[in-house]
CSV table of C-alpha atoms in Angstrom, one decimal:
chain,number,residue,atom,x,y,z
W,9,MET,CA,-68.0,-47.1,51.6
W,10,PRO,CA,-71.0,-45.4,50.1
W,11,ASP,CA,-73.0,-46.5,47.1
W,12,ALA,CA,-72.2,-45.0,43.8
W,13,THR,CA,-74.8,-44.0,41.3
W,14,PHE,CA,-74.1,-44.9,37.7
W,15,LYS,CA,-75.8,-43.6,34.6
W,16,ILE,CA,-75.2,-46.1,31.8
W,17,PHE,CA,-76.1,-45.9,28.2
W,18,ARG,CA,-78.7,-48.5,27.3
W,19,GLY,CA,-79.7,-48.7,23.7
W,20,ASP,CA,-78.5,-49.6,20.2
W,21,ARG,CA,-77.8,-48.0,16.8
W,22,GLY,CA,-81.3,-46.7,16.7
W,23,GLY,CA,-81.0,-44.7,19.9
W,24,GLY,CA,-80.9,-45.1,23.6
W,25,LYS,CA,-80.8,-43.3,27.0
W,26,LEU,CA,-78.8,-43.1,30.2
W,27,VAL,CA,-80.3,-45.5,32.8
W,28,GLU,CA,-79.5,-45.1,36.5
W,29,TYR,CA,-78.2,-47.9,38.8
W,30,ASN,CA,-76.9,-47.9,42.4
W,31,VAL,CA,-73.9,-50.0,43.1
W,32,PRO,CA,-72.3,-50.7,46.6
W,33,ILE,CA,-68.6,-49.8,46.4
W,34,ALA,CA,-65.9,-52.0,47.8
W,35,THR,CA,-62.2,-51.2,48.3
W,36,GLY,CA,-60.1,-51.7,45.1
W,37,MET,CA,-63.2,-51.7,42.8
W,38,VAL,CA,-62.9,-50.6,39.2
W,39,VAL,CA,-65.7,-49.4,36.9
W,40,LEU,CA,-65.8,-52.8,35.2
W,41,ASP,CA,-66.5,-54.5,38.6
W,42,ALA,CA,-69.5,-52.1,38.9
W,43,LEU,CA,-70.7,-53.0,35.5
W,44,HIS,CA,-70.4,-56.7,36.4
W,45,TYR,CA,-72.4,-56.0,39.6
W,46,ILE,CA,-75.1,-54.4,37.6
W,47,GLN,CA,-75.2,-57.3,35.2
W,48,ALA,CA,-75.4,-59.8,38.1
W,49,HIS,CA,-78.0,-58.0,40.2
W,50,GLN,CA,-80.0,-55.5,38.2
W,51,ALA,CA,-79.7,-55.7,34.5
W,52,PRO,CA,-78.6,-59.1,33.2
W,53,ASP,CA,-79.1,-58.0,29.6
W,54,LEU,CA,-76.5,-55.1,29.9
W,55,ALA,CA,-74.1,-55.6,27.0
W,56,VAL,CA,-70.4,-55.1,28.0
W,57,ARG,CA,-67.4,-56.3,26.0
W,58,TRP,CA,-64.6,-57.5,28.3
W,59,ASN,CA,-62.1,-60.3,28.5
W,60,CYS,CA,-58.9,-60.1,30.7
W,61,LYS,CA,-59.9,-57.5,33.4
W,62,ALA,CA,-56.1,-56.7,33.6
W,63,GLY,CA,-55.6,-53.9,31.1
W,64,LYS,CA,-54.1,-56.2,28.4
W,65,CYS,CA,-56.9,-57.3,26.1
W,66,GLY,CA,-58.2,-53.9,25.2
W,67,SER,CA,-61.8,-55.0,25.1
W,68,CYS,CA,-63.5,-52.9,27.8
W,69,SER,CA,-63.0,-49.4,26.3
W,70,ALA,CA,-65.7,-46.9,27.0
W,71,GLU,CA,-66.2,-43.3,28.1
W,72,VAL,CA,-66.3,-42.8,31.8
W,73,ASN,CA,-67.5,-39.3,32.8
W,74,GLY,CA,-66.8,-38.3,29.2
W,75,ARG,CA,-63.2,-39.5,29.2
W,76,PRO,CA,-62.2,-42.4,26.9
W,77,ARG,CA,-60.8,-45.1,29.3
W,78,LEU,CA,-60.5,-48.8,29.9
W,79,THR,CA,-63.2,-49.6,32.5
W,80,CYS,CA,-60.9,-52.3,34.0
W,81,LYS,CA,-58.2,-49.7,34.8
W,82,THR,CA,-60.5,-47.0,36.1
W,83,ARG,CA,-60.6,-47.2,39.8
W,84,MET,CA,-63.7,-46.1,41.6
W,85,ASP,CA,-61.7,-44.3,44.3
W,86,ALA,CA,-60.4,-42.0,41.5
W,87,LEU,CA,-63.9,-40.9,40.6
W,88,PRO,CA,-66.1,-38.4,42.4
W,89,LEU,CA,-68.9,-40.4,44.1
W,90,ASN,CA,-71.0,-37.3,45.0
W,91,GLU,CA,-72.5,-37.3,41.6
W,92,PRO,CA,-73.6,-40.0,39.1
W,93,ILE,CA,-70.8,-41.6,37.1
W,94,THR,CA,-71.7,-41.8,33.4
W,95,VAL,CA,-70.5,-44.7,31.3
W,96,GLN,CA,-71.1,-44.4,27.6
W,97,PRO,CA,-69.9,-46.4,24.6
W,98,MET,CA,-67.0,-45.1,22.5
W,99,LYS,CA,-68.4,-42.2,20.5
W,100,SER,CA,-66.5,-42.7,17.3
W,101,PHE,CA,-67.8,-46.1,16.5
W,102,PRO,CA,-71.4,-47.3,15.8
W,103,VAL,CA,-73.1,-48.8,18.8
W,104,ILE,CA,-74.1,-52.4,18.6
W,105,ARG,CA,-75.8,-52.5,22.0
W,106,ASP,CA,-75.3,-50.7,25.3
W,107,LEU,CA,-71.5,-50.3,25.8
W,108,VAL,CA,-70.5,-52.5,22.9
W,109,THR,CA,-69.5,-50.8,19.7
W,110,ASP,CA,-68.6,-52.1,16.2
W,111,VAL,CA,-64.9,-51.5,15.8
W,112,SER,CA,-64.6,-53.7,12.6
W,113,TRP,CA,-63.6,-50.6,10.6
W,114,ASN,CA,-60.2,-50.7,12.3
W,115,TYR,CA,-59.6,-54.3,11.1
W,116,ARG,CA,-60.3,-53.2,7.5
W,117,VAL,CA,-57.8,-50.4,7.8
W,118,ASN,CA,-55.3,-52.8,9.3
W,119,ARG,CA,-55.5,-55.1,6.3
W,120,MET,CA,-54.3,-52.2,4.1
W,121,ILE,CA,-50.9,-52.1,5.7
W,122,PRO,CA,-48.2,-54.2,4.0
W,123,PRO,CA,-46.8,-56.5,6.7
W,124,PHE,CA,-43.2,-56.9,7.7
W,125,THR,CA,-41.2,-57.4,4.6
W,126,PRO,CA,-37.5,-58.2,5.2
W,127,ARG,CA,-34.8,-56.7,3.0
W,128,ALA,CA,-33.6,-58.9,0.2
W,129,ASP,CA,-30.1,-59.5,1.6
W,130,VAL,CA,-31.1,-59.5,5.2
W,131,GLU,CA,-28.9,-61.1,7.9
W,132,TRP,CA,-31.2,-62.4,10.6
W,133,LYS,CA,-29.4,-60.7,13.4
W,134,MET,CA,-30.5,-57.6,15.3
W,135,ASP,CA,-28.6,-55.2,17.6
W,136,GLN,CA,-30.4,-54.4,20.8
W,137,ARG,CA,-30.2,-50.7,20.3
W,138,ASP,CA,-32.0,-51.1,16.9
W,139,VAL,CA,-34.8,-53.1,18.6
W,140,ASP,CA,-35.3,-50.9,21.6
W,141,ARG,CA,-37.2,-48.2,19.7
W,142,VAL,CA,-39.8,-50.4,18.1
W,143,GLN,CA,-40.6,-52.3,21.2
W,144,GLU,CA,-42.7,-49.5,22.5
W,145,PHE,CA,-45.0,-49.9,19.6
W,146,ARG,CA,-45.5,-53.5,20.3
W,147,LYS,CA,-47.2,-52.6,23.6
W,148,CYS,CA,-50.4,-51.6,21.8
W,149,ILE,CA,-53.4,-53.6,23.0
W,150,GLU,CA,-55.7,-52.4,20.3
W,151,CYS,CA,-58.2,-50.9,22.7
W,152,PHE,CA,-58.9,-48.2,20.0
W,153,LEU,CA,-59.2,-45.4,22.6
W,154,CYS,CA,-56.8,-43.4,20.5
W,155,GLN,CA,-59.0,-43.9,17.4
W,156,ASN,CA,-62.1,-43.0,19.5
W,157,VAL,CA,-60.6,-39.7,20.8
W,158,CYS,CA,-58.9,-38.6,17.6
W,159,HIS,CA,-60.9,-35.5,16.4
W,160,VAL,CA,-60.2,-36.3,12.7
W,161,LEU,CA,-62.4,-39.4,13.1
W,162,ARG,CA,-64.6,-38.3,16.0
W,163,ASP,CA,-65.6,-34.8,14.8
W,164,HIS,CA,-64.5,-34.5,11.2
W,165,ASP,CA,-65.7,-38.0,10.1
W,166,LYS,CA,-62.7,-38.6,7.9
W,167,GLY,CA,-62.7,-42.4,8.2
W,168,GLU,CA,-62.6,-42.7,4.5
W,169,GLN,CA,-59.3,-40.8,4.2
W,170,PHE,CA,-57.6,-41.3,7.5
W,171,GLY,CA,-56.1,-44.4,9.2
W,172,GLY,CA,-55.9,-43.1,12.7
W,173,PRO,CA,-53.2,-43.2,15.5
W,174,ARG,CA,-53.5,-46.9,16.1
W,175,PHE,CA,-52.3,-47.6,12.6
W,176,PHE,CA,-49.6,-45.0,12.6
W,177,VAL,CA,-48.2,-46.8,15.6
W,178,ARG,CA,-48.3,-50.1,13.7
W,179,ILE,CA,-46.6,-48.6,10.7
W,180,ALA,CA,-44.0,-46.9,12.9
W,181,GLY,CA,-43.2,-50.4,14.3
W,182,LEU,CA,-42.7,-51.7,10.7
W,183,GLU,CA,-41.0,-48.6,9.2
W,184,MET,CA,-38.4,-48.4,12.0
W,185,HIS,CA,-37.8,-52.2,12.1
W,186,PRO,CA,-34.1,-52.8,11.5
W,187,LEU,CA,-34.8,-55.7,9.1
W,188,ASP,CA,-37.8,-54.3,7.2
W,189,GLY,CA,-37.0,-53.1,3.7
W,190,LEU,CA,-40.3,-51.6,2.6
W,191,SER,CA,-41.2,-47.9,2.6
W,192,ARG,CA,-44.8,-47.1,3.5
W,193,THR,CA,-44.6,-43.3,3.2
W,194,ASP,CA,-46.8,-43.3,0.1
W,195,LEU,CA,-49.5,-45.2,2.0
W,196,LEU,CA,-49.1,-42.8,4.9
W,197,LYS,CA,-49.4,-39.7,2.8
W,198,ASP,CA,-52.2,-40.8,0.5
W,199,ALA,CA,-54.5,-43.6,1.7
W,200,LEU,CA,-54.0,-43.2,5.4
W,201,GLY,CA,-53.8,-39.4,5.3
W,202,ILE,CA,-51.2,-38.7,8.0
W,203,GLY,CA,-51.3,-35.0,6.9
W,204,LEU,CA,-54.8,-34.8,8.4
W,205,CYS,CA,-53.4,-35.3,11.8
W,206,ASN,CA,-52.7,-31.9,13.4
W,207,ILE,CA,-50.8,-33.5,16.3
W,208,THR,CA,-53.1,-32.3,19.1
W,209,LYS,CA,-51.9,-35.3,21.2
W,210,CYS,CA,-55.3,-36.6,22.5
W,211,CYS,CA,-54.3,-40.1,21.3
W,212,THR,CA,-51.2,-40.0,23.6
W,213,GLU,CA,-53.3,-38.6,26.5
W,214,VAL,CA,-55.7,-41.6,26.5
W,215,CYS,CA,-53.3,-44.4,25.7
W,216,PRO,CA,-53.6,-46.9,28.6
W,217,GLU,CA,-50.2,-48.4,27.7
W,218,ASP,CA,-48.5,-45.0,27.9
W,219,ILE,CA,-47.2,-45.2,24.3
W,220,GLN,CA,-45.9,-41.8,23.2
W,221,ILE,CA,-48.0,-42.1,20.1
W,222,THR,CA,-47.5,-38.5,18.9
W,223,ASP,CA,-43.9,-37.9,19.7
W,224,ASN,CA,-42.5,-41.4,18.9
W,225,ALA,CA,-44.7,-42.6,16.1
W,226,ILE,CA,-46.7,-39.9,14.3
W,227,ILE,CA,-44.2,-37.1,14.3
W,228,PRO,CA,-41.3,-39.4,13.2
W,229,LEU,CA,-43.6,-40.7,10.4
W,230,LYS,CA,-44.5,-37.2,9.4
W,231,GLU,CA,-40.8,-36.4,9.1
W,232,ARG,CA,-40.3,-39.4,6.9
W,233,VAL,CA,-43.1,-38.2,4.7
W,234,VAL,CA,-41.5,-34.8,4.6
W,235,ASP,CA,-38.2,-36.5,3.5
W,236,ASP,CA,-40.0,-38.1,0.6
W,237,TYR,CA,-42.5,-35.5,-0.5
W,238,TYR,CA,-42.0,-32.0,1.0
W,239,ASP,CA,-38.3,-31.4,1.3
W,240,PRO,CA,-37.3,-29.3,-1.7
W,241,VAL,CA,-33.6,-29.9,-1.3
W,242,ARG,CA,-34.0,-33.7,-1.2
W,243,TRP,CA,-36.4,-33.4,-4.2
W,244,PHE,CA,-33.8,-31.4,-6.1
W,245,LEU,CA,-31.0,-33.9,-5.2
W,246,ARG,CA,-33.2,-36.8,-6.2
W,247,LYS,CA,-33.8,-35.1,-9.6
W,248,LEU,CA,-30.1,-34.4,-10.0
W,249,LYS,CA,-29.1,-37.9,-9.3
W,250,GLY,CA,-32.0,-39.4,-11.3
W,251,LYS,CA,-33.1,-41.3,-8.2
W,252,LYS,CA,-36.7,-42.2,-7.3
W,253,ARG,CA,-38.2,-42.3,-3.9
W,254,LYS,CA,-37.3,-45.3,-1.7
H,30,MET,CA,-52.5,-46.6,-4.0
H,31,ALA,CA,-55.7,-45.7,-5.6
H,32,SER,CA,-57.0,-49.2,-4.8
H,33,PHE,CA,-56.2,-48.6,-1.1
H,34,ALA,CA,-58.3,-45.4,-1.2
H,35,CYS,CA,-61.1,-47.3,-2.9
H,36,ILE,CA,-61.1,-49.9,-0.1
H,37,LEU,CA,-61.3,-47.2,2.5
H,38,MET,CA,-64.1,-45.3,0.8
H,39,ALA,CA,-66.1,-48.4,0.1
H,40,GLU,CA,-65.8,-50.1,3.5
H,41,SER,CA,-64.7,-47.7,6.2
H,42,ARG,CA,-67.3,-45.0,6.7
H,43,ILE,CA,-68.1,-44.8,10.4
H,44,ALA,CA,-71.7,-43.6,10.7
H,45,VAL,CA,-72.2,-42.2,14.2
H,46,ALA,CA,-73.8,-39.1,15.7
H,47,ARG,CA,-71.4,-36.2,16.0
H,48,SER,CA,-71.2,-33.6,18.8
H,49,ARG,CA,-72.0,-30.0,18.6
H,50,PHE,CA,-69.3,-27.4,19.4
H,51,GLY,CA,-68.3,-27.6,23.1
H,52,GLN,CA,-70.5,-30.6,23.7
H,53,THR,CA,-68.9,-33.2,26.1
H,54,SER,CA,-69.7,-35.5,28.9
H,55,ARG,CA,-66.4,-34.5,30.6
H,56,ARG,CA,-66.9,-33.2,34.1
H,57,ASP,CA,-63.6,-31.3,34.5
H,58,ALA,CA,-63.0,-27.7,33.5
H,59,TRP,CA,-61.4,-28.7,30.2
H,60,TRP,CA,-61.3,-25.1,29.0
H,61,ILE,CA,-58.9,-24.1,31.8
H,62,GLU,CA,-55.9,-25.5,29.9
H,63,LEU,CA,-56.7,-23.1,26.9
H,64,VAL,CA,-56.6,-20.0,29.0
H,65,PRO,CA,-52.8,-19.8,29.7
H,66,VAL,CA,-52.0,-20.6,26.1
H,67,VAL,CA,-54.3,-17.8,24.8
H,68,VAL,CA,-53.1,-15.3,27.4
H,69,VAL,CA,-49.4,-16.0,27.1
H,70,LEU,CA,-49.1,-16.6,23.4
H,71,GLY,CA,-51.5,-13.6,22.8
H,72,ALA,CA,-49.6,-11.3,25.1
H,73,PHE,CA,-46.2,-12.3,23.7
H,74,SER,CA,-47.4,-11.8,20.1
H,75,VAL,CA,-48.7,-8.3,20.9
H,76,TYR,CA,-45.5,-7.4,22.9
H,77,ALA,CA,-43.2,-8.8,20.2
H,78,THR,CA,-45.0,-7.0,17.4
H,79,TRP,CA,-44.9,-3.7,19.3
H,80,ARG,CA,-41.2,-4.1,20.1
H,81,ALA,CA,-40.3,-5.1,16.5
H,82,PHE,CA,-41.8,-1.9,15.2
H,83,GLU,CA,-40.6,0.3,18.1
H,84,ASN,CA,-37.1,0.5,16.6
H,85,GLU,CA,-35.4,1.9,19.7
H,86,PHE,CA,-34.1,0.9,23.2
H,87,TYR,CA,-32.8,-2.4,21.9
H,88,GLU,CA,-29.1,-2.1,22.9
H,89,TRP,CA,-27.3,-0.8,25.9
H,90,GLY,CA,-23.6,-1.2,26.6
H,91,PRO,CA,-22.7,-4.8,25.6
H,92,TYR,CA,-26.3,-5.9,25.7
H,93,LEU,CA,-28.3,-6.4,22.5
H,94,SER,CA,-32.0,-7.5,22.6
H,95,PRO,CA,-32.7,-10.9,21.0
H,96,PHE,CA,-35.5,-9.3,19.1
H,97,TYR,CA,-32.9,-7.3,17.2
H,98,SER,CA,-30.1,-9.8,16.9
H,99,PRO,CA,-28.3,-10.1,14.5
H,100,LEU,CA,-28.5,-6.3,14.1
H,101,ILE,CA,-28.7,-5.6,10.4
H,102,LYS,CA,-28.6,-1.9,9.7
H,103,ILE,CA,-29.3,-1.1,6.0
H,104,THR,CA,-29.5,2.5,5.0
H,105,TRP,CA,-32.3,2.0,2.5
H,106,TRP,CA,-34.5,-0.1,4.9
H,107,PRO,CA,-37.1,2.4,6.1
H,108,VAL,CA,-38.4,0.6,9.2
H,109,SER,CA,-37.1,-1.4,12.2
H,110,PRO,CA,-34.2,-3.8,11.5
H,111,ALA,CA,-36.0,-6.4,13.7
H,112,LEU,CA,-38.4,-6.9,10.8
H,113,LEU,CA,-35.5,-8.2,8.7
H,114,ILE,CA,-34.8,-11.1,11.0
H,115,LEU,CA,-37.8,-11.9,13.1
H,116,TRP,CA,-39.4,-14.1,10.4
H,117,ALA,CA,-36.8,-16.8,11.3
H,118,PRO,CA,-37.6,-17.3,15.0
H,119,LEU,CA,-41.3,-16.7,14.3
H,120,GLY,CA,-41.3,-19.4,11.6
H,121,PHE,CA,-39.4,-21.8,13.8
H,122,ARG,CA,-41.9,-21.4,16.6
H,123,ALA,CA,-45.0,-21.3,14.4
H,124,THR,CA,-44.1,-24.6,12.7
H,125,CYS,CA,-42.9,-26.2,15.9
H,126,TYR,CA,-44.7,-29.5,16.6
H,127,TYR,CA,-45.4,-28.4,20.2
H,128,TYR,CA,-46.7,-25.0,19.4
H,129,ARG,CA,-48.9,-26.5,16.7
H,130,LYS,CA,-50.6,-28.5,19.3
H,131,ALA,CA,-51.0,-25.5,21.5
H,132,TYR,CA,-52.4,-23.1,19.0
H,133,TYR,CA,-54.6,-25.6,17.1
H,134,ARG,CA,-56.3,-26.2,20.4
H,135,ALA,CA,-56.3,-22.8,21.9
H,136,PHE,CA,-56.8,-20.5,18.9
H,137,PHE,CA,-58.4,-22.7,16.3
H,138,LEU,CA,-60.4,-24.9,18.8
H,139,ASP,CA,-59.6,-27.8,16.5
H,140,PRO,CA,-60.2,-29.6,18.9
H,141,PRO,CA,-60.7,-27.3,21.9
H,142,ALA,CA,-59.8,-30.3,24.2
H,143,CYS,CA,-59.9,-34.1,24.0
H,144,ALA,CA,-63.3,-35.6,23.7
H,145,VAL,CA,-64.9,-32.1,23.4
H,146,GLY,CA,-67.1,-31.4,20.4
H,147,GLU,CA,-65.8,-28.9,17.8
H,148,THR,CA,-67.4,-27.2,14.9
H,149,ARG,CA,-68.3,-30.0,12.5
H,150,SER,CA,-66.7,-29.6,9.2
H,151,HIS,CA,-66.2,-31.9,6.3
H,152,LYS,CA,-63.9,-29.3,4.8
H,153,TYR,CA,-61.3,-30.1,7.4
H,154,ARG,CA,-58.0,-30.7,5.6
H,155,GLY,CA,-55.5,-30.7,8.5
H,156,GLU,CA,-52.0,-30.1,7.3
H,157,THR,CA,-52.6,-31.4,3.7
H,158,ALA,CA,-53.5,-28.0,2.1
H,159,PHE,CA,-52.4,-24.4,2.2
H,160,PRO,CA,-51.5,-22.8,4.5
H,161,PHE,CA,-50.9,-25.6,7.0
H,162,ILE,CA,-49.1,-27.8,4.5
H,163,LEU,CA,-46.2,-25.3,5.0
H,164,GLN,CA,-45.7,-26.8,8.5
H,165,ASN,CA,-43.7,-29.4,6.6
H,166,LEU,CA,-40.9,-26.8,6.2
H,167,HIS,CA,-40.1,-26.8,9.9
H,168,ARG,CA,-36.7,-28.4,9.3
H,169,TYR,CA,-35.6,-25.4,7.2
H,170,PHE,CA,-36.6,-23.0,10.0
H,171,LEU,CA,-34.6,-25.3,12.3
H,172,TYR,CA,-31.5,-24.8,10.1
H,173,VAL,CA,-31.9,-21.0,10.3
H,174,ALA,CA,-32.5,-21.3,14.0
H,175,LEU,CA,-29.2,-23.1,14.5
H,176,ILE,CA,-27.4,-20.1,12.8
H,177,PHE,CA,-29.3,-17.7,15.1
H,178,LEU,CA,-28.2,-19.8,18.0
H,179,ILE,CA,-24.6,-19.2,17.2
H,180,ILE,CA,-25.2,-15.5,16.9
H,181,LEU,CA,-27.1,-15.3,20.2
H,182,TRP,CA,-24.3,-17.3,22.0
H,183,TYR,CA,-21.9,-14.6,20.7
H,184,ASP,CA,-24.2,-11.9,22.0
H,185,ALA,CA,-24.5,-13.6,25.4
H,186,ILE,CA,-20.7,-13.9,25.7
H,187,ARG,CA,-20.2,-10.3,24.6
H,188,ALA,CA,-22.6,-9.3,27.3
H,189,PHE,CA,-19.9,-10.1,29.9
H,190,TRP,CA,-17.4,-7.6,28.4
H,191,PHE,CA,-17.9,-4.0,29.5
H,192,ASN,CA,-15.5,-1.5,27.7
H,193,GLY,CA,-13.1,-4.3,27.0
H,194,ARG,CA,-13.1,-5.7,30.5
H,195,PHE,CA,-14.8,-8.8,31.9
H,196,GLY,CA,-17.7,-8.0,34.1
H,197,VAL,CA,-21.1,-9.4,35.1
H,198,GLY,CA,-24.3,-7.4,35.0
H,199,LEU,CA,-27.8,-8.7,35.7
H,200,GLY,CA,-28.3,-8.3,31.9
H,201,SER,CA,-25.3,-10.6,31.2
H,202,LEU,CA,-27.0,-13.3,33.3
H,203,VAL,CA,-30.4,-12.7,31.7
H,204,LEU,CA,-28.9,-13.1,28.3
H,205,LEU,CA,-26.9,-16.2,29.3
H,206,ALA,CA,-30.1,-17.8,30.8
H,207,ASN,CA,-31.9,-16.9,27.6
H,208,ILE,CA,-29.4,-18.5,25.3
H,209,ILE,CA,-29.2,-21.7,27.4
H,210,LEU,CA,-33.0,-22.0,27.3
H,211,LEU,CA,-33.1,-21.3,23.6
H,212,SER,CA,-30.4,-23.9,23.0
H,213,LEU,CA,-32.4,-26.5,25.0
H,214,TYR,CA,-35.5,-25.6,23.0
H,215,THR,CA,-33.7,-25.9,19.7
H,216,PHE,CA,-31.8,-29.2,20.5
H,217,SER,CA,-35.1,-30.8,21.7
H,218,CYS,CA,-36.7,-30.1,18.3
H,219,HIS,CA,-38.5,-33.1,16.8
H,220,SER,CA,-37.1,-32.3,13.3
H,221,LEU,CA,-33.5,-32.3,14.7
H,222,ARG,CA,-34.2,-35.6,16.4
H,223,HIS,CA,-35.2,-37.0,13.1
H,224,ILE,CA,-32.3,-35.6,11.2
H,225,VAL,CA,-29.5,-36.7,13.7
H,226,GLY,CA,-30.7,-40.3,13.8
H,227,GLY,CA,-34.5,-40.7,13.9
H,228,LYS,CA,-34.6,-41.5,10.2
H,229,VAL,CA,-32.2,-44.4,10.6
H,230,ASP,CA,-33.8,-47.8,10.9
H,231,CYS,CA,-30.7,-49.8,11.7
H,232,PHE,CA,-28.0,-48.0,13.6
H,233,SER,CA,-25.8,-51.0,13.5
H,234,CYS,CA,-25.9,-51.1,9.7
H,235,VAL,CA,-24.9,-47.5,8.8
H,236,SER,CA,-21.8,-45.4,8.9
H,237,PHE,CA,-21.3,-43.6,12.2
H,238,GLY,CA,-24.1,-45.6,13.6
H,239,ARG,CA,-22.9,-45.5,17.2
H,240,ALA,CA,-22.5,-41.7,17.1
H,241,ARG,CA,-25.9,-41.2,15.4
H,242,HIS,CA,-27.5,-43.5,18.0
H,243,SER,CA,-26.0,-41.4,20.8
H,244,ALA,CA,-27.1,-38.2,19.1
H,245,TRP,CA,-30.6,-39.6,18.7
H,246,GLN,CA,-30.7,-40.7,22.3
H,247,GLY,CA,-29.6,-37.2,23.5
H,248,THR,CA,-32.1,-35.4,21.4
H,249,SER,CA,-34.8,-37.9,22.5
H,250,PHE,CA,-34.0,-37.2,26.1
H,251,LEU,CA,-34.3,-33.4,25.5
H,252,ASN,CA,-37.4,-33.9,23.3
H,253,GLU,CA,-39.3,-35.3,26.2
H,254,HIS,CA,-39.1,-31.9,27.8
H,255,HIS,CA,-39.8,-29.9,24.5
H,256,MET,CA,-42.9,-28.3,25.9
H,257,LEU,CA,-41.1,-27.0,29.0
H,258,PHE,CA,-38.3,-25.6,26.9
H,259,ALA,CA,-40.8,-24.1,24.4
H,260,TRP,CA,-42.5,-22.1,27.2
H,261,THR,CA,-39.4,-21.2,29.3
H,262,SER,CA,-37.5,-20.0,26.2
H,263,LEU,CA,-40.5,-17.9,25.1
H,264,PHE,CA,-40.5,-16.2,28.5
H,265,SER,CA,-36.8,-15.8,28.5
H,266,VAL,CA,-36.7,-14.1,25.1
H,267,GLY,CA,-39.5,-11.7,26.1
H,268,LEU,CA,-38.0,-10.9,29.5
H,269,SER,CA,-34.5,-10.4,28.1
H,270,ASP,CA,-35.8,-7.9,25.6
H,271,LEU,CA,-37.9,-6.2,28.4
H,272,TYR,CA,-34.9,-5.9,30.7
H,273,ILE,CA,-32.7,-4.4,27.9
H,274,ARG,CA,-35.5,-2.0,27.0
H,275,LEU,CA,-35.9,-0.8,30.6
H,276,VAL,CA,-32.2,-0.3,30.9
H,277,ALA,CA,-31.7,1.4,27.5
H,278,SER,CA,-34.7,3.7,28.1
H,279,GLY,CA,-33.3,4.7,31.5
H,280,ALA,CA,-36.3,3.3,33.4
H,281,ILE,CA,-34.0,1.2,35.5
H,282,GLN,CA,-30.2,0.9,35.9
H,283,ASP,CA,-28.3,-2.3,35.1
H,284,LEU,CA,-27.3,-4.1,38.3
H,285,ARG,CA,-23.5,-4.7,38.1
H,286,LEU,CA,-22.5,-7.7,40.1
H,287,LEU,CA,-18.8,-7.8,39.2
């Protein structure tokens, strides 16, 4: 097979540039293999975050030819080799060095979410049909590609008002849990700003675990927020019965 | 909740360089997916507006154009009767979760495509402020759409009766195909999916849990194809109206099959 030319971002928070490397291609190779080859033979100081090389740890997220992807799941035979392949760090997070970004903002947002809180009178038994729905959300590997591609964070810089798709997935898993008794719609509406999401589905497009983030997590959560805040009939009935929101 | 907001503001700012409009490292022709949306939605909007104001050639024999159904003729209403009813399907489609994605991308370029730079604006408010906060009323347009569905089914069945006798014209089949596609589009709606069972956390703990779970599963199955039904039903509505207009104006003759 021919060699591939890579253009890889080298630099840090202060700036950087794309540096060219040639890599011999072998059958079955993925982009992360090429990065390892470059580390081993040409640039031992190239910073790359990785762990499992099996698409399960979510560490090796980057932008390959401008598309947010896991480098360990991006096969070389799926890329055009007649032109240089660019590999850049995730754009929505500050670069630490080369392809490694600082994703700690996500962990701070995560800490805001009240964890699983069982109902007071819960019977610790679950029906399979109740569990099926939330299992999809447990597939998330926290690669943060959805956070990276979301234009609310990427282009509008709304990190201070918006939680992002990863955390809507987490909240969906909690809200739809058959034994959980807590409502998080106030958190969704106010602090995590789910209304800023205009459901353009880029998060779903890049998810390496094929989680239907928009259709199965974000839109159902938006509908729950409508139930509690924007439905005039429900509001009227609540007033009539003297009830408060859940 | 204020404390959560304070935490976010204090700790969560992500300081990175932003893209200019259209800037991207993507190699593919990302703009191609915008073209059919702009062309089809734009053309449909122009055609539907023209037909709504035209106020003629909307019925022939047992056929009634979906743009004019239900036909409400009020003596004091000075313009087309279509203008009395078209707000409902227009509202249903305009607030539809699929169409929102399509027109936010194609018409508002917000974003134009995934990982493609857009006009940088800190004033972005998404669906939290007027007018887009009204998208939250989608479920009410759904309720009206369900009533319209019943009326359009009546129209489609009526289209098989010519002067009191059963018959099949090409128009009958066009209206039947149209109402089937409209039904699939309506029953695949995200709001309907929520209402019939999506809002239930524990199907085994509520009344009619088994029925609600089945209903939720059914709408979920249809929901996976919501985009397909959104487009095909848009085409079918437009083509149904066009066929009836051509027949009613005498440009073509209805093809009687039976």
